[in-house]
mmCIF file of C-alpha atoms and ligand atoms in Angstrom:
data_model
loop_
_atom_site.group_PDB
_atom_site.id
_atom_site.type_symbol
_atom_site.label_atom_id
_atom_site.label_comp_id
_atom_site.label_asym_id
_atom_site.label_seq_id
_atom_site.Cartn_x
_atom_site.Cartn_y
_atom_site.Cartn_z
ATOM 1 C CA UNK R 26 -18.304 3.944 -15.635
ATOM 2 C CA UNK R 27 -14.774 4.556 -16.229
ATOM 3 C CA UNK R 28 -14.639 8.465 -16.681
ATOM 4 C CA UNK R 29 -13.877 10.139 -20.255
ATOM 5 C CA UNK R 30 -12.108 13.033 -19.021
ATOM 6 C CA UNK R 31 -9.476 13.267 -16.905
ATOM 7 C CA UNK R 32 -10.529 13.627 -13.111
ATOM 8 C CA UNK R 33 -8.675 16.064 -11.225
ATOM 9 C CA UNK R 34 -8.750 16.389 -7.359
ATOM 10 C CA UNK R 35 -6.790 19.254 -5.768
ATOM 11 C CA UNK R 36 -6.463 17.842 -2.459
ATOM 12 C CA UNK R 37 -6.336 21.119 -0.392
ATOM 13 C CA UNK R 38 -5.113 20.133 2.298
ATOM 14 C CA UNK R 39 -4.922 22.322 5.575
ATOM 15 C CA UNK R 40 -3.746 25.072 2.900
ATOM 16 C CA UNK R 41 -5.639 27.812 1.582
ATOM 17 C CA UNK R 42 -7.147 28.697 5.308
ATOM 18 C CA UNK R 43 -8.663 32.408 4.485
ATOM 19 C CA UNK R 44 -12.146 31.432 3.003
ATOM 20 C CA UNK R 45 -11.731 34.977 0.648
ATOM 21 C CA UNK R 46 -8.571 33.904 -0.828
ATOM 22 C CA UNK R 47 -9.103 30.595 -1.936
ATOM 23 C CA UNK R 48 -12.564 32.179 -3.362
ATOM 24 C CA UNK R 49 -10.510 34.231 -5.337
ATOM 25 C CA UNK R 50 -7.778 31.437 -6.339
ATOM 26 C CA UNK R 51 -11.168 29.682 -7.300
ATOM 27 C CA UNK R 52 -12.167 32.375 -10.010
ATOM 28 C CA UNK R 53 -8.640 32.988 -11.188
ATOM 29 C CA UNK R 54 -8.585 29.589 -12.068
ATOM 30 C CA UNK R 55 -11.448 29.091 -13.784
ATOM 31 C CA UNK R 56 -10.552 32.330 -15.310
ATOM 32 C CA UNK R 57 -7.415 30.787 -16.770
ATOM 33 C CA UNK R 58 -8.637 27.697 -17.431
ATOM 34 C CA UNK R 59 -11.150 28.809 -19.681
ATOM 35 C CA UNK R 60 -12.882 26.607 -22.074
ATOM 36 C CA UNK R 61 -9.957 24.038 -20.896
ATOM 37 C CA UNK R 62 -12.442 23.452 -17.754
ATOM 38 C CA UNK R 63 -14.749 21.513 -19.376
ATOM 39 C CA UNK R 64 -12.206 18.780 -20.978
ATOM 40 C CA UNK R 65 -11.330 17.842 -17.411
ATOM 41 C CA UNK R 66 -13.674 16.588 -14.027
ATOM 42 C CA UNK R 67 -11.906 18.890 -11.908
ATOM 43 C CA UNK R 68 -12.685 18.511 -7.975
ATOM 44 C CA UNK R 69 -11.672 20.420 -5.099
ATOM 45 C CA UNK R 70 -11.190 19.157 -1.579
ATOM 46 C CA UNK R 71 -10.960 22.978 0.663
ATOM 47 C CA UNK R 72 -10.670 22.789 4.307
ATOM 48 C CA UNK R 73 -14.147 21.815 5.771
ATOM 49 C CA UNK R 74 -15.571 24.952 6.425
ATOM 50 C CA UNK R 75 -14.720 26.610 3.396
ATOM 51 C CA UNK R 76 -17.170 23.618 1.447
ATOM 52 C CA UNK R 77 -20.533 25.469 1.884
ATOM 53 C CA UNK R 78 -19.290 28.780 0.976
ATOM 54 C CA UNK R 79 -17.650 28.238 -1.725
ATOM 55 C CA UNK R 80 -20.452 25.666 -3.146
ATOM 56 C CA UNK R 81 -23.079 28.892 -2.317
ATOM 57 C CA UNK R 82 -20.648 31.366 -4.229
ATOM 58 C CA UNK R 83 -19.422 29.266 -7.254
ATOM 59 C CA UNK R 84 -22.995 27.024 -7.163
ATOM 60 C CA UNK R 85 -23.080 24.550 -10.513
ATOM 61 C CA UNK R 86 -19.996 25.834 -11.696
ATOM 62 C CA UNK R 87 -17.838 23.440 -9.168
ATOM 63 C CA UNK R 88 -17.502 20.383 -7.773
ATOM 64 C CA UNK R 89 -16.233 20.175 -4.305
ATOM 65 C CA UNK R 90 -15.025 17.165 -2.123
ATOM 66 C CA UNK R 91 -14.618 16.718 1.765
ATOM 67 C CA UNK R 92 -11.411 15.343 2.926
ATOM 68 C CA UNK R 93 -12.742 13.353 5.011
ATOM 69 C CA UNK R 94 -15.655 12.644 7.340
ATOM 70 C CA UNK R 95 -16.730 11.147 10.513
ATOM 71 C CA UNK R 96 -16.279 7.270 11.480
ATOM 72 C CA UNK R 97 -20.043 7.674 13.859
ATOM 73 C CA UNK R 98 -23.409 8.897 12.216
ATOM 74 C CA UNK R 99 -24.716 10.798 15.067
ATOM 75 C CA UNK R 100 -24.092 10.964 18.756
ATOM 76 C CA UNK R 101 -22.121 11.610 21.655
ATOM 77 C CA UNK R 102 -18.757 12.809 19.430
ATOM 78 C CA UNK R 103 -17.000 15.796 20.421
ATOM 79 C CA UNK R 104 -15.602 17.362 17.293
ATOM 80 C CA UNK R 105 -16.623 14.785 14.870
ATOM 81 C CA UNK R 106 -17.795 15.987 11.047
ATOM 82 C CA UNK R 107 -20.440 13.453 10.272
ATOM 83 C CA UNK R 108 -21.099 12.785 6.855
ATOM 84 C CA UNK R 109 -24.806 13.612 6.839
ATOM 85 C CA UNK R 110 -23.713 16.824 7.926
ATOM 86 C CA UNK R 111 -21.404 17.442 4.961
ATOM 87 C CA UNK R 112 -23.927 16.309 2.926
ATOM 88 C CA UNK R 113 -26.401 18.508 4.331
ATOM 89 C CA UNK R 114 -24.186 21.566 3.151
ATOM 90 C CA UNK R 115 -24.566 20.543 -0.008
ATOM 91 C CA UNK R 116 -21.389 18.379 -0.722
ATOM 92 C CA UNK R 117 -21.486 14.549 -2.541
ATOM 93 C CA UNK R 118 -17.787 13.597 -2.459
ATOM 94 C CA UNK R 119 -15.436 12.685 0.387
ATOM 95 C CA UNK R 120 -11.977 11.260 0.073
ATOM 96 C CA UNK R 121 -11.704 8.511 2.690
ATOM 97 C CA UNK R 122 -8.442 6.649 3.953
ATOM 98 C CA UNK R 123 -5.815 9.452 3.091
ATOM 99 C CA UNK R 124 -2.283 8.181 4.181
ATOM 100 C CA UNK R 125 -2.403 11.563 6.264
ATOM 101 C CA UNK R 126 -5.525 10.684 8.139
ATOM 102 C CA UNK R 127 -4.120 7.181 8.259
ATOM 103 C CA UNK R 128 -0.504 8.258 10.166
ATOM 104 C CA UNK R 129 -3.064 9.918 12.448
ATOM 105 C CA UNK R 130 -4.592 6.866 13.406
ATOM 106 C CA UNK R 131 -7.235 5.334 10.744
ATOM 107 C CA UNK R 132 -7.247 2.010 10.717
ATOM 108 C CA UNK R 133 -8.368 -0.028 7.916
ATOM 109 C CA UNK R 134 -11.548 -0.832 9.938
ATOM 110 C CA UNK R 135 -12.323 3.169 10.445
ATOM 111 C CA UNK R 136 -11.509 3.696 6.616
ATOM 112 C CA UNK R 137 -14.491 0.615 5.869
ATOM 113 C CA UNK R 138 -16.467 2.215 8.644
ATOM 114 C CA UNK R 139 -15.857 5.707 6.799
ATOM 115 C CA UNK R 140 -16.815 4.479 3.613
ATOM 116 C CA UNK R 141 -19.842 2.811 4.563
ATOM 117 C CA UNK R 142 -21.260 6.223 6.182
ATOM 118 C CA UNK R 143 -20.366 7.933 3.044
ATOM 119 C CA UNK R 144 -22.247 5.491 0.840
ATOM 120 C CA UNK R 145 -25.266 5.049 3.098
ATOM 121 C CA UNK R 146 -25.230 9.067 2.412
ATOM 122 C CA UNK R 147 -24.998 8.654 -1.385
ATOM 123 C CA UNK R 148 -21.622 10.408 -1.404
ATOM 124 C CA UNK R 149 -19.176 9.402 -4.361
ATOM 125 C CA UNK R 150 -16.082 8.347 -2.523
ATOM 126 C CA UNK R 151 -12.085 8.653 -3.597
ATOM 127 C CA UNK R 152 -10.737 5.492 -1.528
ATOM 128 C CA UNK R 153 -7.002 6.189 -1.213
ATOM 129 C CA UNK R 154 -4.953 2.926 -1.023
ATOM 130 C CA UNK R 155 -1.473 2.809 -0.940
ATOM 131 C CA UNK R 156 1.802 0.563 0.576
ATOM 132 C CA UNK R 157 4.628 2.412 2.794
ATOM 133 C CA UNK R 158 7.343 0.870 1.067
ATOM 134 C CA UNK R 159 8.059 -1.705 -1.589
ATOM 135 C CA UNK R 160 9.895 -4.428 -0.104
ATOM 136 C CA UNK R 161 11.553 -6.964 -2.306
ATOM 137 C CA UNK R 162 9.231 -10.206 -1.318
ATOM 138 C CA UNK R 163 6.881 -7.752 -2.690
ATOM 139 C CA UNK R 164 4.673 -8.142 0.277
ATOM 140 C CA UNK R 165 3.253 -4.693 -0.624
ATOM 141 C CA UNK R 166 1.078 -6.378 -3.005
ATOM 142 C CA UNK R 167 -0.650 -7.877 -0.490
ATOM 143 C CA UNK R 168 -1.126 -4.481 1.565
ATOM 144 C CA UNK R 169 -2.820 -3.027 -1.634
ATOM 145 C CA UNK R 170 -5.223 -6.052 -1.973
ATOM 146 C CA UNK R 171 -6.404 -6.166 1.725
ATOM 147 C CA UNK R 172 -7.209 -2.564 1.665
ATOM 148 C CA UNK R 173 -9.426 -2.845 -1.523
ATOM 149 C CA UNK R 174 -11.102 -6.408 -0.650
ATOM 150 C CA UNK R 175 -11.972 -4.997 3.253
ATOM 151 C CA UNK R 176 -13.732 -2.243 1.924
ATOM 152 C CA UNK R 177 -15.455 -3.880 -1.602
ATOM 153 C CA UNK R 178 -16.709 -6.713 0.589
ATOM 154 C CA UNK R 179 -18.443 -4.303 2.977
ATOM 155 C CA UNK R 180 -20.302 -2.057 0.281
ATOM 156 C CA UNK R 181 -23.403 -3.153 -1.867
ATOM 157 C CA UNK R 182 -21.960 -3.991 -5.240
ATOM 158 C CA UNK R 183 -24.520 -1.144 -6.775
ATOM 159 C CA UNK R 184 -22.542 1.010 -5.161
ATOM 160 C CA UNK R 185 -18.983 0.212 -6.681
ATOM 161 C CA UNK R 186 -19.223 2.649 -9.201
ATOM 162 C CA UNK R 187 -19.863 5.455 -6.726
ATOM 163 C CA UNK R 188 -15.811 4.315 -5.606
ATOM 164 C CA UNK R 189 -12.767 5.499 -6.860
ATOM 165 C CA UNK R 190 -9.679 4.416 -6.320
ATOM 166 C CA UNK R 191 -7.041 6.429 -5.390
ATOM 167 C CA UNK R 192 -3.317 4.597 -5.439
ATOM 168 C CA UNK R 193 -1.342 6.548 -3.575
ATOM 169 C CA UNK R 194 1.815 5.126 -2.676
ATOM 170 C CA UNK R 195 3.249 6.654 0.748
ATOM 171 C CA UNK R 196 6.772 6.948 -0.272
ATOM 172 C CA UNK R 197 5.443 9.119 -3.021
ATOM 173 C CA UNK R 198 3.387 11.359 -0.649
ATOM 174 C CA UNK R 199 4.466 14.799 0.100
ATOM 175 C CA UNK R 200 7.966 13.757 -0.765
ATOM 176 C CA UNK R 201 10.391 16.695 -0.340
ATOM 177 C CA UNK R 202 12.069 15.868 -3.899
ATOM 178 C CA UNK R 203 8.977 15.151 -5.589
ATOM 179 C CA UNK R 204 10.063 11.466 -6.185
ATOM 180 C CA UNK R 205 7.126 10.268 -7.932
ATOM 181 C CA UNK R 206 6.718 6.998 -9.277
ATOM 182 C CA UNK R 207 7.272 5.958 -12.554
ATOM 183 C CA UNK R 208 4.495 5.499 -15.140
ATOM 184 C CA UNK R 209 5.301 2.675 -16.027
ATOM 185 C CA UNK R 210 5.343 1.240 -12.463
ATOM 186 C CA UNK R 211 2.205 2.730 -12.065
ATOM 187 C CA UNK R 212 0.908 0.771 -14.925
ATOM 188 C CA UNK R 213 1.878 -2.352 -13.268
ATOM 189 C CA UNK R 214 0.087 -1.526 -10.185
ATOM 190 C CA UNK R 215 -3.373 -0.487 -12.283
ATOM 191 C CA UNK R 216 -3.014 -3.901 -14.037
ATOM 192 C CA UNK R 217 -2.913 -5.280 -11.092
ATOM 193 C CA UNK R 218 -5.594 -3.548 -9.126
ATOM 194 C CA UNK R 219 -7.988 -4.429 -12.000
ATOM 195 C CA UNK R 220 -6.533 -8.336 -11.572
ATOM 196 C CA UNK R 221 -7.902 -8.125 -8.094
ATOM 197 C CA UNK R 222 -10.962 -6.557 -8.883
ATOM 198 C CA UNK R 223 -11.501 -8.849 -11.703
ATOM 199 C CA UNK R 224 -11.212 -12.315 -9.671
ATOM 200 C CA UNK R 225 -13.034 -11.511 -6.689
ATOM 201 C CA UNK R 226 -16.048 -9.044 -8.300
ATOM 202 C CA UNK R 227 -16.201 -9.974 -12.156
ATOM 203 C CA UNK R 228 -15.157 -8.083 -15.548
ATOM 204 C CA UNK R 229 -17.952 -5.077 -15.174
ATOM 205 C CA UNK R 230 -16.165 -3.735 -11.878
ATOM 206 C CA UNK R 231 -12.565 -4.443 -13.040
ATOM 207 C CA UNK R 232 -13.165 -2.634 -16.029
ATOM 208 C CA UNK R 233 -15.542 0.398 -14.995
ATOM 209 C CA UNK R 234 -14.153 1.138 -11.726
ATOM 210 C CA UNK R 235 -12.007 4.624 -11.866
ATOM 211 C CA UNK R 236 -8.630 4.323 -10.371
ATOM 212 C CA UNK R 237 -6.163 7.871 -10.335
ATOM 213 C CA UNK R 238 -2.891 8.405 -8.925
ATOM 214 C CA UNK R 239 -1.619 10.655 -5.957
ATOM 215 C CA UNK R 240 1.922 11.331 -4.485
ATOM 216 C CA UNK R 241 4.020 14.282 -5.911
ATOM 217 C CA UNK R 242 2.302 15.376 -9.036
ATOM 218 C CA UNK R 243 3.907 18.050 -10.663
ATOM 219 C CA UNK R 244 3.539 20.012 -14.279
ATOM 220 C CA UNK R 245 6.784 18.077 -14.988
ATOM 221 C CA UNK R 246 5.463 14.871 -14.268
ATOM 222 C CA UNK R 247 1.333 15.460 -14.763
ATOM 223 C CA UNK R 248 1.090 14.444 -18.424
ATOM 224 C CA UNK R 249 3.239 11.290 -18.829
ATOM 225 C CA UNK R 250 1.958 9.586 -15.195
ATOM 226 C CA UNK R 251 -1.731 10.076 -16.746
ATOM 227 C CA UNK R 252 -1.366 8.626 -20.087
ATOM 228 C CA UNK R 253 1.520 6.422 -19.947
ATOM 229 C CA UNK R 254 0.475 5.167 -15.845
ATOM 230 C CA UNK R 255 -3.251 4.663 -17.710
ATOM 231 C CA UNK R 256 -4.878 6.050 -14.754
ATOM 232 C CA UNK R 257 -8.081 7.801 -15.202
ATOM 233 C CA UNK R 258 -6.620 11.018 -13.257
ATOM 234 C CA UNK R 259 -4.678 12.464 -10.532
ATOM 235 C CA UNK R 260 -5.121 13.534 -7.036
ATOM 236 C CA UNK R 261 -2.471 16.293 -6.736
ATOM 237 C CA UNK R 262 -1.612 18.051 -3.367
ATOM 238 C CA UNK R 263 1.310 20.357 -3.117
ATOM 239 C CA UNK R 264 1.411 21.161 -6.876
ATOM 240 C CA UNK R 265 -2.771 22.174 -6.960
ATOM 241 C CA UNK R 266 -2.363 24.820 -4.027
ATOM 242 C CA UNK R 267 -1.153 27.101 -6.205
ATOM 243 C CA UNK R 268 -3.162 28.515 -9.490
ATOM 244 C CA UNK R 269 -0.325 28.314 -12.509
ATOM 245 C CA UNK R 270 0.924 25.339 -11.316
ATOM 246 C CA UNK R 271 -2.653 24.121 -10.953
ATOM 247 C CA UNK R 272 -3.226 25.419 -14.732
ATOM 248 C CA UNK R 273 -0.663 24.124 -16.498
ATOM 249 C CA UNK R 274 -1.287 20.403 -15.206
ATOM 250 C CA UNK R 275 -4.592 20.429 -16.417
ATOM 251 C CA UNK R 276 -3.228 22.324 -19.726
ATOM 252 C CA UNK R 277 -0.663 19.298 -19.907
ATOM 253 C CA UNK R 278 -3.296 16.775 -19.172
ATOM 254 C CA UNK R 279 -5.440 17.114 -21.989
ATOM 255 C CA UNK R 280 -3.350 16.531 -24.603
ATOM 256 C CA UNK R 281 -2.868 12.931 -24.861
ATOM 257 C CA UNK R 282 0.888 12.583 -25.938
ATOM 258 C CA UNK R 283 -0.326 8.759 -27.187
ATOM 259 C CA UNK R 284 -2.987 10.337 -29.766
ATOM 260 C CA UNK R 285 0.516 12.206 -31.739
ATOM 261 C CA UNK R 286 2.361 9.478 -31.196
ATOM 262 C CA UNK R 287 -0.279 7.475 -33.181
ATOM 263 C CA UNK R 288 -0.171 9.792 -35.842
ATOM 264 C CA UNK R 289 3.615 9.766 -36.759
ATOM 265 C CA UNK R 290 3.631 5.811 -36.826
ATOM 266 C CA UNK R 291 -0.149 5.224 -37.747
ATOM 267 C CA UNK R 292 -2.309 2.097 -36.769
ATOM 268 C CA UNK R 293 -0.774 -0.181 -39.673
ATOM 269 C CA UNK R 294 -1.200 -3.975 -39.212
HETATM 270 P P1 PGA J 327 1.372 15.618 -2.828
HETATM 271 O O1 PGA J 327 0.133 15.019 -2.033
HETATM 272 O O2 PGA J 327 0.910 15.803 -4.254
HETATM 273 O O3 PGA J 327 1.686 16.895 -2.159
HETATM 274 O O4 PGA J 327 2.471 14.611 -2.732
HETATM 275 C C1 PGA J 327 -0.670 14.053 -2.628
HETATM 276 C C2 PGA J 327 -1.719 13.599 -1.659
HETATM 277 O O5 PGA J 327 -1.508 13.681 -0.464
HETATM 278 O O6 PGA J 327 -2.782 13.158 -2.050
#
């Protein structure tokens, strides 16, 4: 179901390491946010073992996400997080398929692997998706349909609506100028995402499946990639570490620049 609020997820990152701190970011946030809490689906991805603490201290009142999990169920894996063990500690979302986890050598087969342990555990799952570069045969396009189509054709189609898709162009990605991309690019590229879930899995997916945006998300930027990209939220990095910046997003976000827009020229036909 395609989400009425907008979804935020503060991808954490390896930021916010001291477990007390980011407790404490946690309440100040809420704190600020108010009653401006409940008008978005706010979700935040902390470093692994910070998860169970922080869904013991803050219990109903958040929702968390893992930034990843395990490729293997069980077994003989050194160091591996499986995903019924992040489940176990209480914890239903995972973001699979990050370009960061990516660089450091997912391949599309580990992200379908990924997200097929993550389903089999009933987690919801942000599936990032994203091309390195646009090149002018615009073979990118292709890049963005082979990542959804490998993992869609692996997963029971009563689970689609437990995906979301995160586009998250590279080039946008912890970009050291914040170059962002352009709402109305970004429009483009939801149209098009929805083409390709429309011709290979029917109307219902294309039109219920939740798609948000990720790559140097800023207060500046926030509000017009939202509304005028038509995404159904935002995966912010950088920009959610810290709590004001964090705020005013999510301040920015809810008001729907459209709706006043609307108002001065009215629906006449
Ligand atoms: P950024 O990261 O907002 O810092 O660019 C986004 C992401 O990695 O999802």
């Amino acid at each position: 179901m395609i989400s009425q609020k907008p979804i935020v997820v503060a991808n954490w990152k390896a930021s916010n390491n001291i477990y007390k701190e980011s407790e404490k970011k946690i309440g100040l946030l809420f704190k600020n946010l108010g009653k401006d809490k409940s008008k978005v689906d706010l979700i935040i991805a902390p470093t692994f073992l910070q998860l169970h603490r922080l869904k013991t201290f803050f219990k109903k009142t958040i929702n968390l996400s893992a930034q990843d999990i395990s490729e293997f169920e069980d077994g003989s894996h050194t160091g591996e997080i499986t995903a019924l063990s992040v489940k176990d500690s209480g914890i239903d979302c995972v973001i699979i398929g990050h370009s960061e986890k990516r660089e450091q050598g997912d391949t599309q087969e580990v992200v379908v692997k990924k997200v097929k342990n993550a389903i089999k555990n009933n987690f919801k799952v942000i599936l990032c998706i994203g091309e390195k570069e646009r090149d002018d045969n615009i073979k990118y396009l292709k890049i963005i349909e082979d990542q959804i189509i490998s993992v869609f054709s692996k997963v029971d189609k009563n689970q689609y609506e437990n995906i979301t898709i995160a586009y998250e162009p590279i080039w946008a990605i912890n970009n050291k100028n914040n170059i962002s991309i352009d709402s109305h690019s970004l429009h483009s590229m939801v149209i098009y995402i929805r083409k390709i879930l429309l011709e290979n899995y029917g109307d219902n997916v294309s039109k219920n499946t939740n798609i948000i945006y990720g790559g140097s998300v800023t207060v500046e930027n926030a509000q017009d990639i939202l509304w005028n990209g038509e995404v159904q939220g935002l995966l912010i990095g950088r920009a959610s570490w810290d709590v004001d910046s964090l705020v005013n997003i999510i301040k920015n976000i809810i008001i729907n620049p459209k709706k006043s827009l609307l108002k001065v020229y009215g629906n006449k036909k």
